[in-house]
Coordinates of C-alpha atoms and ligand atoms in Angstrom, one line a residue:
X17 CA 41.8 -31.4 5.7
X18 CA 40.8 -29.8 2.5
X19 CA 37.4 -31.4 3.0
X20 CA 36.7 -31.1 6.1
X21 CA 37.5 -27.2 6.0
X22 CA 34.7 -27.2 2.9
X23 CA 32.2 -28.1 5.3
X24 CA 32.8 -26.3 8.0
X25 CA 33.1 -23.5 5.6
X26 CA 29.6 -24.6 4.5
X27 CA 28.3 -25.4 7.2
X28 CA 28.6 -22.0 8.0
X29 CA 24.8 -20.5 7.8
X30 CA 25.5 -17.0 8.1
X31 CA 28.4 -17.0 5.1
X32 CA 25.4 -19.0 3.1
X33 CA 22.4 -16.3 3.6
X34 CA 24.8 -13.4 3.3
X35 CA 25.6 -14.5 -0.4
X36 CA 21.9 -15.3 -1.2
X37 CA 21.0 -12.1 0.4
X38 CA 23.2 -9.8 -1.1
X39 CA 22.8 -11.9 -4.8
X40 CA 19.1 -11.3 -4.1
X41 CA 19.7 -7.8 -3.5
X42 CA 22.2 -6.9 -6.7
X43 CA 19.4 -8.8 -9.4
X44 CA 16.9 -6.6 -7.9
X45 CA 18.3 -3.3 -7.7
X46 CA 19.4 -3.6 -11.4
X47 CA 15.4 -5.3 -11.6
X48 CA 14.4 -2.2 -10.0
X49 CA 16.7 0.2 -12.3
X50 CA 15.1 -1.0 -15.6
X51 CA 11.7 -1.0 -14.6
X52 CA 12.2 2.8 -13.3
X53 CA 14.3 4.0 -15.4
X54 CA 14.3 2.5 -19.1
X55 CA 10.4 1.3 -19.0
X56 CA 8.5 4.4 -18.7
X57 CA 5.7 2.5 -16.6
X58 CA 3.7 6.5 -16.1
X59 CA 4.1 5.8 -11.5
X60 CA 1.5 8.5 -10.5
X61 CA 1.5 8.6 -6.5
X62 CA 4.0 7.3 -3.7
X63 CA 2.6 4.4 -3.6
X64 CA 2.5 3.0 -6.8
X65 CA 6.2 3.7 -6.3
X66 CA 6.5 1.5 -3.7
X67 CA 4.7 -1.3 -5.5
X68 CA 7.2 -0.9 -8.3
X69 CA 10.1 -1.5 -6.0
X70 CA 8.2 -4.5 -3.9
X71 CA 7.5 -6.3 -7.1
X72 CA 10.2 -7.9 -8.7
X73 CA 10.9 -9.5 -5.7
X74 CA 8.6 -12.1 -5.7
X75 CA 9.9 -13.5 -8.8
X76 CA 13.5 -13.4 -7.9
X77 CA 12.7 -15.7 -4.9
X78 CA 11.0 -18.0 -7.7
X79 CA 13.1 -17.7 -10.4
X80 CA 16.6 -18.5 -8.1
X81 CA 14.7 -20.9 -5.8
X82 CA 13.3 -23.2 -9.0
X83 CA 17.1 -22.6 -10.4
X84 CA 18.7 -23.9 -6.9
X85 CA 15.9 -26.7 -6.7
X86 CA 16.8 -28.3 -9.9
X87 CA 20.3 -27.5 -9.9
X88 CA 22.3 -26.1 -7.0
X89 CA 24.6 -23.8 -7.1
X90 CA 24.5 -24.2 -11.5
X91 CA 20.8 -23.5 -11.1
X92 CA 21.5 -20.3 -9.2
X93 CA 24.1 -19.1 -11.6
X94 CA 22.4 -20.3 -14.7
X95 CA 18.7 -18.6 -13.7
X96 CA 20.7 -15.5 -12.9
X97 CA 22.1 -15.6 -16.2
X98 CA 19.1 -15.7 -17.8
X99 CA 17.1 -13.9 -15.6
X100 CA 19.5 -10.7 -17.1
X101 CA 19.1 -12.0 -20.5
X102 CA 15.0 -11.7 -19.8
X103 CA 15.4 -8.3 -18.8
X104 CA 17.3 -7.3 -21.3
X105 CA 15.6 -8.9 -24.1
X106 CA 12.6 -6.9 -22.3
X107 CA 14.5 -3.5 -22.8
X108 CA 15.5 -3.8 -26.6
X109 CA 11.9 -4.8 -27.8
X110 CA 10.4 -2.2 -25.1
X111 CA 12.2 0.6 -26.8
X112 CA 11.1 0.0 -30.1
X113 CA 7.7 -1.0 -28.9
X114 CA 6.5 0.4 -25.8
X115 CA 5.3 -2.6 -24.8
X116 CA 6.1 -5.9 -23.7
X117 CA 6.6 -9.1 -25.6
X118 CA 3.8 -11.4 -25.7
X119 CA 4.2 -15.3 -26.0
X120 CA 2.4 -15.8 -29.5
X121 CA 5.2 -12.8 -30.2
X122 CA 7.8 -15.3 -30.0
X123 CA 6.5 -17.0 -33.4
X124 CA 6.8 -14.3 -35.2
X125 CA 10.5 -14.6 -35.4
X126 CA 10.1 -14.4 -39.6
X127 CA 9.6 -10.2 -38.8
X128 CA 12.5 -10.0 -36.7
X129 CA 14.4 -9.5 -40.1
X130 CA 12.6 -7.5 -41.1
X131 CA 14.0 -4.9 -37.9
X132 CA 17.4 -5.2 -39.2
X133 CA 17.6 -1.5 -39.7
X134 CA 16.1 -0.4 -36.2
X135 CA 17.7 -2.7 -34.1
X136 CA 21.1 -0.6 -34.0
X137 CA 18.6 2.1 -32.9
X138 CA 17.9 0.4 -29.8
X139 CA 20.9 -0.4 -28.5
X140 CA 22.9 1.0 -26.5
X141 CA 26.5 1.1 -25.7
X142 CA 25.7 1.9 -22.1
X143 CA 23.2 -1.5 -21.7
X144 CA 27.2 -3.7 -21.3
X145 CA 27.0 -1.9 -17.7
X146 CA 23.3 -3.8 -17.6
X147 CA 25.5 -7.1 -17.0
X148 CA 28.2 -5.9 -15.0
X149 CA 27.0 -8.4 -12.9
X150 CA 26.8 -11.3 -14.4
X151 CA 30.3 -10.7 -16.0
X152 CA 32.1 -10.0 -12.1
X153 CA 29.8 -12.9 -11.3
X154 CA 31.3 -15.1 -13.8
X155 CA 34.8 -14.0 -13.0
X156 CA 34.4 -14.3 -9.3
X157 CA 33.4 -18.2 -9.7
X158 CA 35.9 -19.0 -12.6
X159 CA 39.1 -17.3 -12.5
X160 CA 39.4 -15.6 -9.0
X161 CA 37.7 -18.4 -6.9
X162 CA 37.6 -17.6 -3.7
X163 CA 37.4 -20.2 -1.8
X164 CA 34.2 -18.4 0.7
X165 CA 32.5 -19.3 -3.1
X166 CA 33.8 -22.3 -3.5
X167 CA 31.9 -23.6 -0.7
X168 CA 29.2 -21.7 -1.3
X169 CA 26.8 -25.0 -2.1
X170 CA 23.3 -23.7 -1.9
X171 CA 21.2 -27.2 -1.2
X172 CA 18.0 -28.0 -3.6
X173 CA 15.5 -28.1 -0.1
X174 CA 16.9 -24.6 0.5
X175 CA 15.8 -23.3 -3.6
X176 CA 12.8 -24.9 -2.7
X177 CA 12.3 -22.9 0.3
X178 CA 13.5 -19.8 -1.6
X179 CA 10.4 -20.4 -4.0
X180 CA 8.1 -21.1 -1.4
X181 CA 8.5 -18.2 0.1
X182 CA 7.3 -16.7 -3.4
X183 CA 3.9 -17.7 -3.1
X184 CA 3.4 -15.2 -0.3
X185 CA 5.9 -12.5 -1.3
X186 CA 3.3 -12.0 -4.5
X187 CA 0.4 -12.7 -2.6
X188 CA 1.1 -9.5 -0.6
X189 CA 1.9 -7.7 -4.1
X190 CA -1.3 -8.5 -5.5
X191 CA -3.2 -7.3 -2.4
X192 CA -1.1 -4.0 -2.0
X193 CA -1.5 -3.3 -6.4
X194 CA -5.0 -4.2 -6.0
X195 CA -5.0 -0.6 -3.4
X196 CA -4.3 1.0 -7.0
X197 CA -6.6 -1.5 -9.1
X198 CA -9.7 -3.4 -8.3
X199 CA -9.4 -7.2 -10.3
X200 CA -5.5 -6.2 -11.9
X201 CA -5.6 -9.6 -13.0
X202 CA -9.0 -10.2 -14.4
X203 CA -9.1 -6.8 -16.2
X204 CA -5.4 -6.3 -17.9
X205 CA -5.4 -4.9 -21.3
X206 CA -2.7 -3.1 -20.9
X207 CA 0.5 -4.7 -20.4
X208 CA 2.6 -1.6 -19.4
X209 CA 0.0 -1.6 -16.3
X210 CA 0.6 -4.7 -15.5
X211 CA 4.1 -4.4 -15.6
X212 CA 4.2 -1.2 -12.9
X213 CA 2.3 -3.9 -10.4
X214 CA 3.1 -6.6 -10.7
X215 CA 6.9 -6.8 -11.6
X216 CA 8.0 -7.6 -15.6
X217 CA 8.9 -11.4 -14.6
X218 CA 5.7 -12.2 -13.5
X219 CA 4.1 -10.7 -16.3
X220 CA 6.0 -13.2 -18.2
X221 CA 4.2 -16.2 -15.6
X222 CA 0.9 -14.1 -15.9
X223 CA 1.4 -14.1 -19.9
X224 CA 2.2 -17.5 -19.8
X225 CA -1.2 -18.6 -17.6
X226 CA -2.6 -16.4 -20.3
X227 CA -1.9 -18.5 -23.3
X228 CA -3.1 -21.4 -21.8
X229 CA -6.3 -20.5 -21.3
X230 CA -6.6 -19.8 -24.8
X231 CA -5.6 -22.6 -26.0
X232 CA -7.6 -24.4 -23.9
X233 CA -11.1 -21.6 -25.2
X234 CA -10.4 -23.1 -28.4
X235 CA -10.2 -26.4 -28.0
X236 CA -13.5 -26.3 -26.0
X237 CA -15.5 -24.1 -27.4
X238 CA -19.1 -25.1 -29.3
X239 CA -21.3 -23.1 -31.4
X240 CA -23.6 -21.7 -28.1
X241 CA -20.9 -19.1 -27.7
X242 CA -21.3 -17.3 -30.7
X243 CA -24.7 -16.1 -29.0
X244 CA -24.4 -13.6 -26.8
X245 CA -22.0 -12.3 -29.8
X246 CA -24.4 -11.7 -31.5
X247 CA -27.2 -10.9 -29.7
X248 CA -25.1 -8.1 -28.9
X249 CA -24.6 -7.0 -32.4
X250 CA -28.3 -6.7 -33.2
X251 CA -29.1 -4.8 -30.3
X252 CA -26.3 -2.3 -31.4
X253 CA -27.1 -1.9 -35.0
X254 CA -28.3 0.5 -36.5
X255 CA -28.9 0.9 -40.2
X256 CA -26.2 2.6 -43.0
X257 CA -27.2 6.2 -44.9
X258 CA -29.6 4.6 -47.5
X259 CA -29.0 7.5 -49.6
X260 CA -25.4 6.5 -50.1
X261 CA -26.2 2.2 -50.6
X262 CA -25.1 0.8 -53.9
X263 CA -23.4 5.2 -55.0
X264 CA -20.6 3.0 -56.1
X265 CA -22.5 -0.4 -57.3
X266 CA -20.1 -2.6 -59.4
X267 CA -16.9 0.3 -58.7
X268 CA -13.1 -1.0 -57.7
X269 CA -12.5 -0.9 -54.6
X270 CA -8.2 -0.1 -53.8
X271 CA -8.0 0.2 -50.2
X272 CA -4.5 2.2 -49.7
X273 CA -2.9 1.9 -46.5
X274 CA -0.7 4.4 -45.8
X275 CA 2.4 3.8 -43.2
X276 CA 2.6 5.1 -39.8
X277 CA 0.5 8.1 -40.9
X278 CA -1.4 9.7 -38.3
X279 CA -3.7 12.7 -38.6
X280 CA -1.7 15.1 -37.1
X281 CA 0.7 15.7 -40.0
X282 CA -2.1 16.6 -41.8
X283 CA -2.5 20.5 -42.9
X284 CA 0.8 21.1 -40.6
X285 CA 4.0 21.5 -41.5
X286 CA 7.7 22.1 -40.0
X287 CA 10.6 24.8 -40.6
X288 CA 7.2 26.4 -43.3
X289 CA 7.3 23.6 -45.2
X290 CA 3.4 22.0 -45.2
X291 CA 4.3 17.7 -44.6
X292 CA 1.7 16.9 -46.4
X293 CA 1.2 19.1 -49.0
X294 CA -0.4 17.2 -51.8
X295 CA -3.2 14.8 -49.5
X296 CA -3.5 18.6 -48.1
X297 CA -5.3 19.5 -51.6
X298 CA -6.5 15.6 -52.7
X299 CA -8.6 15.8 -49.5
X300 CA -11.0 18.3 -50.9
X301 CA -12.0 16.0 -53.7
X302 CA -13.6 13.5 -51.4
X303 CA -14.8 12.5 -47.8
X304 CA -12.0 13.5 -45.3
X305 CA -12.3 11.8 -41.8
X306 CA -10.6 14.0 -38.9
X307 CA -12.0 11.8 -35.9
X308 CA -10.6 8.7 -37.2
X309 CA -8.9 6.5 -35.2
X310 CA -6.8 3.2 -35.3
X311 CA -7.1 0.4 -33.7
X312 CA -4.3 -1.5 -33.6
X313 CA -2.4 -3.3 -31.0
X314 CA 0.5 -5.4 -31.1
X315 CA -0.1 -6.5 -35.0
X316 CA 0.6 -3.7 -35.8
X317 CA -0.6 -2.9 -40.0
X318 CA -1.3 -6.5 -39.8
X319 CA -4.1 -5.8 -37.2
X320 CA -5.6 -2.9 -39.0
X321 CA -5.9 -5.6 -42.0
X322 CA -7.4 -8.0 -39.5
X323 CA -9.8 -5.2 -38.7
X324 CA -10.4 -3.8 -42.6
X325 CA -11.5 -6.9 -43.1
X326 CA -13.8 -8.6 -40.2
X327 CA -15.1 -5.6 -38.9
X328 CA -13.4 -7.1 -35.4
X329 CA -11.2 -6.4 -33.3
X330 CA -7.7 -7.5 -33.2
X331 CA -6.3 -9.1 -30.4
X332 CA -4.8 -8.0 -27.4
X333 CA -1.5 -10.5 -27.7
X334 CA 0.1 -10.9 -30.5
X335 CA -1.2 -10.6 -34.0
X336 CA -4.2 -12.6 -34.8
X337 CA -2.6 -12.8 -38.5
X338 CA 0.3 -15.6 -36.8
X339 CA -2.4 -16.6 -33.8
X340 CA -5.1 -17.4 -35.7
X341 CA -4.6 -17.8 -38.9
X342 CA -6.1 -21.0 -39.5
X343 CA -9.7 -19.8 -38.3
X344 CA -12.7 -19.8 -40.7
X345 CA -13.4 -16.2 -41.4
X346 CA -16.3 -14.3 -43.6
X347 CA -13.8 -11.6 -44.2
X348 CA -14.2 -9.4 -47.4
X349 CA -12.5 -11.1 -50.2
X350 CA -14.7 -13.7 -49.2
X351 CA -18.2 -11.5 -49.3
X352 CA -17.1 -9.5 -52.8
X353 CA -15.7 -12.8 -54.7
X354 CA -19.8 -14.2 -54.1
X355 CA -20.0 -10.4 -55.6
X356 CA -18.2 -11.6 -58.5
X357 CA -15.1 -9.4 -57.1
X358 CA -11.2 -9.8 -57.8
X359 CA -9.4 -9.5 -54.5
X360 CA -5.9 -9.0 -54.5
X361 CA -3.2 -7.6 -51.8
X362 CA -0.2 -5.4 -52.9
X363 CA 2.9 -5.1 -50.4
X364 CA 6.2 -5.0 -51.9
X365 CA 8.0 -6.8 -49.0
X366 CA 8.6 -10.7 -47.9
X367 CA 5.2 -12.6 -48.6
X368 CA 5.6 -14.5 -45.0
X369 CA 6.0 -10.8 -43.2
X370 CA 3.0 -11.0 -41.1
X371 CA 2.7 -14.7 -42.1
X372 CA 0.4 -12.8 -44.8
X373 CA 1.0 -15.7 -47.3
X374 CA -1.3 -17.5 -45.0
X375 CA -3.6 -15.0 -43.6
X376 CA -4.7 -14.0 -46.9
X377 CA -5.7 -17.5 -47.8
X378 CA -7.8 -17.4 -45.0
X379 CA -9.7 -14.3 -45.8
X380 CA -10.2 -15.1 -49.0
X381 CA -8.1 -13.2 -51.3
X382 CA -7.2 -14.3 -54.3
X383 CA -3.8 -12.9 -55.5
X384 CA -1.0 -11.3 -53.1
X385 CA 1.5 -9.4 -54.8
X386 CA 4.5 -9.1 -52.4
X387 CA 8.1 -8.7 -52.9
X388 CA 8.9 -11.6 -55.8
X389 CA 6.4 -10.0 -57.6
X390 CA 8.3 -6.0 -57.7
X391 CA 11.1 -5.3 -59.9
X392 CA 12.9 -5.0 -56.4
X393 CA 16.4 -3.9 -57.1
X394 CA 18.9 -2.1 -54.9
X395 CA 18.7 1.2 -56.3
X396 CA 15.1 1.0 -55.6
X397 CA 15.8 0.2 -51.7
X398 CA 16.4 1.9 -49.2
X399 CA 15.4 0.8 -44.7
X400 CA 12.8 -1.6 -45.0
X401 CA 12.7 -1.5 -48.8
X402 CA 11.4 -1.2 -51.8
X403 CA 10.7 2.7 -52.1
X404 CA 7.0 4.0 -51.9
X405 CA 7.2 5.3 -55.9
X406 CA 7.9 2.5 -57.3
X407 CA 5.7 0.3 -55.6
X408 CA 3.1 3.0 -56.6
X409 CA 3.9 2.7 -60.6
X410 CA 4.3 -1.0 -60.4
X411 CA 1.0 -2.1 -58.9
X412 CA -0.5 0.7 -60.9
X413 CA 1.0 -1.3 -64.1
X414 CA -0.3 -4.2 -62.4
X415 CA -3.8 -2.7 -61.2
X416 CA -4.6 -2.8 -64.9
X417 CA -4.3 -6.2 -65.6
X418 CA -6.5 -7.0 -63.0
X419 CA -10.1 -8.5 -64.1
X420 CA -12.4 -5.8 -62.7
X421 CA -14.4 -5.2 -61.0
X422 CA -11.1 -5.4 -57.8
X423 CA -10.5 -5.5 -54.7
X424 CA -7.0 -4.2 -54.2
X425 CA -4.7 -3.4 -50.5
X426 CA -2.1 -2.2 -50.9
X427 CA 0.3 -1.5 -48.7
X428 CA 3.1 1.1 -48.4
X429 CA 6.2 0.8 -46.4
X430 CA 8.8 4.0 -47.0
X431 CA 7.3 5.8 -43.9
X432 CA 8.0 3.6 -41.4
X433 CA 10.5 3.0 -37.9
X434 CA 13.2 4.8 -38.2
X435 CA 12.3 6.6 -41.1
X436 CA 15.3 7.1 -43.5
X437 CA 15.9 7.8 -46.8
X438 CA 18.6 8.6 -49.8
X439 CA 20.2 12.1 -49.4
X440 CA 18.0 12.9 -52.5
X441 CA 14.8 11.4 -50.9
X442 CA 15.2 13.9 -48.3
X443 CA 12.7 16.8 -49.9
X444 CA 12.6 18.9 -46.8
X445 CA 15.3 19.5 -44.0
X446 CA 15.0 17.7 -41.1
X447 CA 12.9 19.1 -37.6
X448 CA 14.3 20.2 -34.8
X449 CA 13.0 18.6 -31.6
X450 CA 15.0 16.6 -28.9
X451 CA 13.8 13.4 -31.0
X452 CA 15.8 12.1 -34.0
X453 CA 12.8 9.7 -34.6
X454 CA 10.8 12.5 -34.8
X455 CA 12.5 14.8 -36.8
X456 CA 13.3 12.0 -39.6
X457 CA 9.7 11.1 -39.5
X458 CA 9.0 14.8 -40.8
X459 CA 10.7 13.7 -44.6
X460 CA 10.2 10.1 -44.9
X461 CA 6.0 11.8 -44.3
X462 CA 6.6 14.3 -46.8
X463 CA 8.5 11.7 -49.1
X464 CA 5.0 9.3 -49.2
X465 CA 2.9 12.2 -49.9
X466 CA 5.4 12.9 -52.5
X467 CA 5.1 9.0 -54.0
X468 CA 1.5 9.3 -53.1
X469 CA 0.7 12.4 -55.3
X470 CA 3.1 10.7 -58.8
X471 CA 0.1 7.6 -57.4
X472 CA -2.8 9.6 -57.6
X473 CA -2.0 11.7 -60.5
X474 CA -1.0 8.7 -62.9
X475 CA -3.9 6.9 -61.4
X476 CA -6.6 9.7 -62.5
X477 CA -4.4 9.4 -65.8
X478 CA -6.0 6.1 -66.0
X479 CA -9.0 4.1 -67.2
X480 CA -9.4 2.9 -63.8
X481 CA -9.8 6.6 -62.3
X482 CA -13.2 6.4 -63.4
X483 CA -14.9 3.1 -62.3
X484 CA -12.5 3.0 -59.0
X485 CA -13.5 4.1 -55.3
X486 CA -10.3 5.2 -53.8
X487 CA -10.1 4.6 -49.7
X488 CA -6.7 6.0 -48.6
X489 CA -6.4 5.2 -44.4
X490 CA -3.1 5.1 -42.1
X491 CA -2.5 2.5 -40.7
X492 CA -1.3 2.9 -36.9
X493 CA 0.6 5.5 -34.9
X494 CA 4.5 5.9 -36.5
X495 CA 5.6 8.6 -33.3
X496 CA 4.7 6.2 -29.7
X497 CA 4.7 6.9 -26.3
X498 CA 8.5 7.2 -25.6
X499 CA 8.5 10.9 -27.9
X500 CA 6.4 12.6 -26.2
X501 CA 8.3 15.8 -25.4
X502 CA 9.3 16.0 -28.9
X503 CA 5.9 15.7 -29.7
X504 CA 4.8 18.7 -27.4
X505 CA 7.9 20.8 -28.9
X506 CA 6.4 20.1 -32.0
X507 CA 2.5 20.5 -31.7
X508 CA 3.6 23.3 -28.8
X509 CA 1.5 21.3 -25.5
X510 CA 2.4 19.6 -23.0
X511 CA 0.7 16.0 -24.1
X512 CA -0.8 14.5 -21.2
X513 CA -2.8 11.4 -21.9
X514 CA -6.2 13.1 -23.3
X515 CA -3.7 14.8 -26.1
X516 CA -1.6 11.2 -26.7
X517 CA -4.8 9.6 -27.1
X518 CA -5.9 12.2 -29.7
X519 CA -2.9 11.1 -31.8
X520 CA -3.8 8.2 -32.6
X521 CA -6.4 9.5 -35.0
X522 CA -5.2 9.0 -38.7
X523 CA -6.7 10.8 -42.2
X524 CA -9.6 8.7 -43.6
X525 CA -10.3 9.9 -47.3
X526 CA -13.0 8.5 -49.6
X527 CA -12.8 9.0 -53.1
X528 CA -14.8 8.2 -55.9
X529 CA -18.2 8.8 -57.9
X530 CA -20.9 9.1 -55.5
X531 CA -19.1 10.4 -52.6
X532 CA -20.1 14.3 -51.6
X533 CA -16.3 16.0 -51.0
X534 CA -16.6 16.8 -46.9
X535 CA -14.9 17.6 -44.2
X536 CA -16.9 14.8 -42.0
X537 CA -16.0 14.7 -37.8
X538 CA -17.9 11.6 -36.8
X539 CA -16.1 9.6 -34.4
X540 CA -15.1 6.4 -36.5
X541 CA -11.9 3.9 -36.9
X542 CA -11.1 1.0 -38.7
X543 CA -13.2 -1.4 -36.8
X544 CA -16.0 0.9 -39.4
X545 CA -14.4 0.6 -43.2
X546 CA -15.8 -2.6 -44.0
X547 CA -19.6 -1.8 -43.2
X548 CA -18.8 1.8 -44.9
X549 CA -17.2 0.2 -48.6
X550 CA -19.6 -2.3 -48.5
X551 CA -22.6 -0.3 -48.0
X552 CA -21.1 2.7 -50.8
X553 CA -21.3 -0.9 -53.5
X554 CA -24.4 -1.8 -52.5
X555 CA -23.2 -5.1 -51.6
X556 CA -25.6 -7.3 -49.1
X557 CA -22.4 -8.5 -46.7
X558 CA -24.8 -11.1 -44.6
X559 CA -22.0 -12.0 -42.1
X560 CA -23.5 -10.5 -38.9
X561 CA -20.6 -10.8 -36.5
X562 CA -19.6 -7.2 -37.6
X563 CA -18.1 -4.9 -34.6
X564 CA -18.1 -2.1 -37.2
X565 CA -20.9 1.0 -38.2
X566 CA -21.1 2.8 -41.8
X567 CA -18.9 6.1 -41.4
X568 CA -21.7 8.0 -43.5
X569 CA -24.9 6.8 -41.1
X570 CA -27.1 9.8 -39.5
X571 CA -27.9 7.3 -36.6
X572 CA -24.4 5.6 -36.1
X573 CA -23.1 5.2 -32.6
X574 CA -20.3 7.5 -32.7
X575 CA -18.1 5.2 -30.7
X576 CA -14.3 4.3 -31.3
X577 CA -12.5 1.4 -28.8
X578 CA -9.6 0.7 -28.5
X579 CA -7.8 -2.1 -27.9
X580 CA -6.7 -1.0 -24.5
X581 CA -9.9 -0.6 -23.5
X582 CA -10.4 2.5 -23.8
X583 CA -12.5 4.7 -25.8
X584 CA -13.7 7.8 -27.3
X585 CA -17.5 8.9 -28.2
X586 CA -19.1 12.3 -29.8
X587 CA -18.7 13.4 -26.0
X588 CA -15.8 11.6 -23.7
X589 CA -12.6 10.0 -24.5
X590 CA -12.2 7.8 -21.3
X591 CA -8.4 6.7 -20.8
X592 CA -6.5 4.2 -18.8
X593 CA -9.7 5.4 -16.0
X594 CA -9.6 8.4 -16.3
X595 CA -12.0 11.0 -18.3
X596 CA -12.2 13.8 -20.7
X597 CA -14.3 16.3 -22.8
X598 CA -13.1 15.1 -26.2
X599 CA -13.4 18.3 -27.8
X600 CA -12.2 20.6 -25.4
X601 CA -9.5 18.3 -23.7
X602 CA -10.5 19.3 -20.1
X603 CA -10.7 16.6 -17.9
X604 CA -14.5 15.4 -16.5
X605 CA -16.3 13.4 -13.5
X606 CA -14.8 10.0 -13.7
X607 CA -18.0 8.6 -13.6
X608 CA -18.9 9.9 -17.0
X609 CA -17.0 7.7 -18.9
X610 CA -18.1 5.1 -17.3
X611 CA -20.7 3.3 -19.2
X612 CA -18.0 3.9 -22.0
X613 CA -15.6 1.8 -20.3
X614 CA -17.9 -1.0 -19.9
X615 CA -19.2 -1.0 -23.5
X616 CA -15.6 -1.0 -24.6
X617 CA -14.7 -4.2 -22.3
X618 CA -17.5 -5.9 -23.4
X619 CA -17.1 -5.8 -26.8
X620 CA -13.4 -6.5 -27.0
X621 CA -14.5 -9.8 -24.8
X622 CA -17.4 -11.0 -27.4
X623 CA -14.7 -9.7 -30.2
X624 CA -12.5 -11.6 -27.9
X625 CA -14.4 -15.1 -27.9
X626 CA -15.2 -15.2 -31.4
X627 CA -11.4 -15.0 -32.1
X628 CA -10.0 -17.2 -29.5
X629 CA -12.8 -19.9 -29.9
X630 CA -12.8 -19.0 -33.8
X631 CA -16.8 -19.1 -33.6
X632 CA -17.2 -18.3 -36.8
X633 CA -17.2 -22.0 -38.2
X634 CA -21.0 -21.9 -36.1
X635 CA -22.0 -19.1 -38.1
X636 CA -24.0 -21.0 -39.9
X637 CA -25.2 -23.8 -37.8
X638 CA -26.4 -20.8 -35.1
X639 CA -28.0 -18.5 -37.7
X640 CA -30.3 -22.1 -39.2
X641 CA -30.7 -22.2 -35.6
X642 CA -31.7 -18.4 -35.0
X643 CA -33.7 -18.6 -38.2
X644 CA -35.7 -21.8 -36.9
X645 CA -36.3 -20.2 -33.8
X646 CA -37.7 -16.9 -35.4
X647 CA -39.9 -19.1 -37.9
X648 CA -41.2 -21.1 -34.8
X649 CA -41.9 -17.5 -33.0
X650 CA -44.1 -16.5 -36.0
X651 CA -45.8 -19.3 -36.2
X652 CA -46.7 -19.2 -32.5
X653 CA -48.0 -15.9 -33.3
Ligands
GP9_785 C1 5.7 -4.6 -43.5 C2 4.9 -3.9 -42.9 C3 5.4 -3.0 -41.7 O1 5.2 -5.4 -44.1 O2 3.5 -3.7 -43.2 O3 5.0 -3.3 -40.7 P1 4.7 -2.6 -39.3 O4 5.8 -3.3 -38.3 O5 4.1 -0.8 -39.7 O6 3.9 -3.6 -38.5
MN786 MN1 2.9 -0.2 -40.2

């Protein structure tokens, strides 16, 4: 009797499809809410808003369809929970990074430990509401067990049908999205844009496909693939400033990376107090670059290191430090090593963070002084770890023992999100903008400046000073787009795309014998550091695969390309398809930026082909062939 009723209800298609519709609609609403209200995806018009509302649908059909196909009702429940957790993980990640997770980033779990102090900042009590539907479903299915649900038995072929419907839905989504941006999937530098157009779950599917392609690239790469990059670099080559060549010959180099330090803090104040009083004076003693940009992406500090040491771009997905630590490189430490230099890294964090211990070997460093080499105690630590002042003093002691000449990279840590400090290290009051993050950032910046002062003053007293070039630069932004409004309050202007782009400038200061004090406004980026340093040292750097140019060169190409395919040239700033006059910030005719965007795309593509294909392993071979060709050419002449 019971079985009979059950099968009868089971056969009630209306009831069943109503439940399907309800499940899909609830998940759709949730995803719509997250994409529209938690992510900040820059929806610019009604068409985009409609695409954003529509785009969850195909992924929901695919996800639930596959769940049902594989395991019927249980499969549906499992994929519902999986989908909800996936959305929530994206919410957390987005709050921290303003970006979406990529597969290579999943390999970076080692870094999550370091997130400890930030995680409480990104959780919100109201997040529980994002799981109300899941709790309700579990409660209904396992406790209330209404007969209507007991008899809801999805058939596998129905799952198949749902999954197949996902295909036209996705194609419709894509065609619609392409009305806003053509070749969306081919020109996908910006994950925020991708998610805006195809939705966060489809984005993950896309990312998986991309990962497969990436793996293939390396497997099937061959030496010919290096040729386009070599040709391009040859055509775009400019000569370094010959007057600066070798002014610092045989000197030590300290590359000092300041955590999360942006140019807007220089010569600026809060509540009448200077944020970087020491740096403001120090910059008068060397060459200070005020149009210098960071170029990092998901690999953050590690990307800045990658760019510094290779003069190649970091990757758009993941951190090359993790994903391509097995590649062959011909980086600064190796080239300097051939010229008698010792190369070291000093950073008082876990040595495996950003996979540094592995990558530093690949880059050719002789020694890495990490957390275990410092006197890290609880009293001397806070937040992310060892406070900068102690890091600096221990590092100076170590440096005095190094064999000279040396190339030593130092990386500070205290001025890191969430920007917290012990009470007695807060030298100024918090800011009073609407962002706690920005308000605290002012204090940690001020602290870092004090630590810098102690370091540089001690360094000036040491024997090292006369024999060393000090290169101080910011690694990347500290205040993300999420705090645009507060930045606007602080800077007293509306932070539009242009201003947001300009906020990506980081300070660069070079001090040393032969470097004339100057405020230099050339447009450049971290990619230019290596050729600039090499020219000062007068070292013959014969690795032709470098995208940067000497910052002191008179005929350098003034061009800085970001990992998003945006750029700043001497005249324009091109951001997300819009074009601005670089100096005035006025929006100009889009066509003015077309050549810049094209060049950015080409250059990033070439740099990527090298990293993804591990093409530097063919460098010697390719150069030999080129030399032979040149020789034959000359003989024929
Ligand atoms: C960690 C430090 C900070 O060791 O370099 O890393 P970040 O989060 O800025 O990339
Ligand atoms: Mn950093």
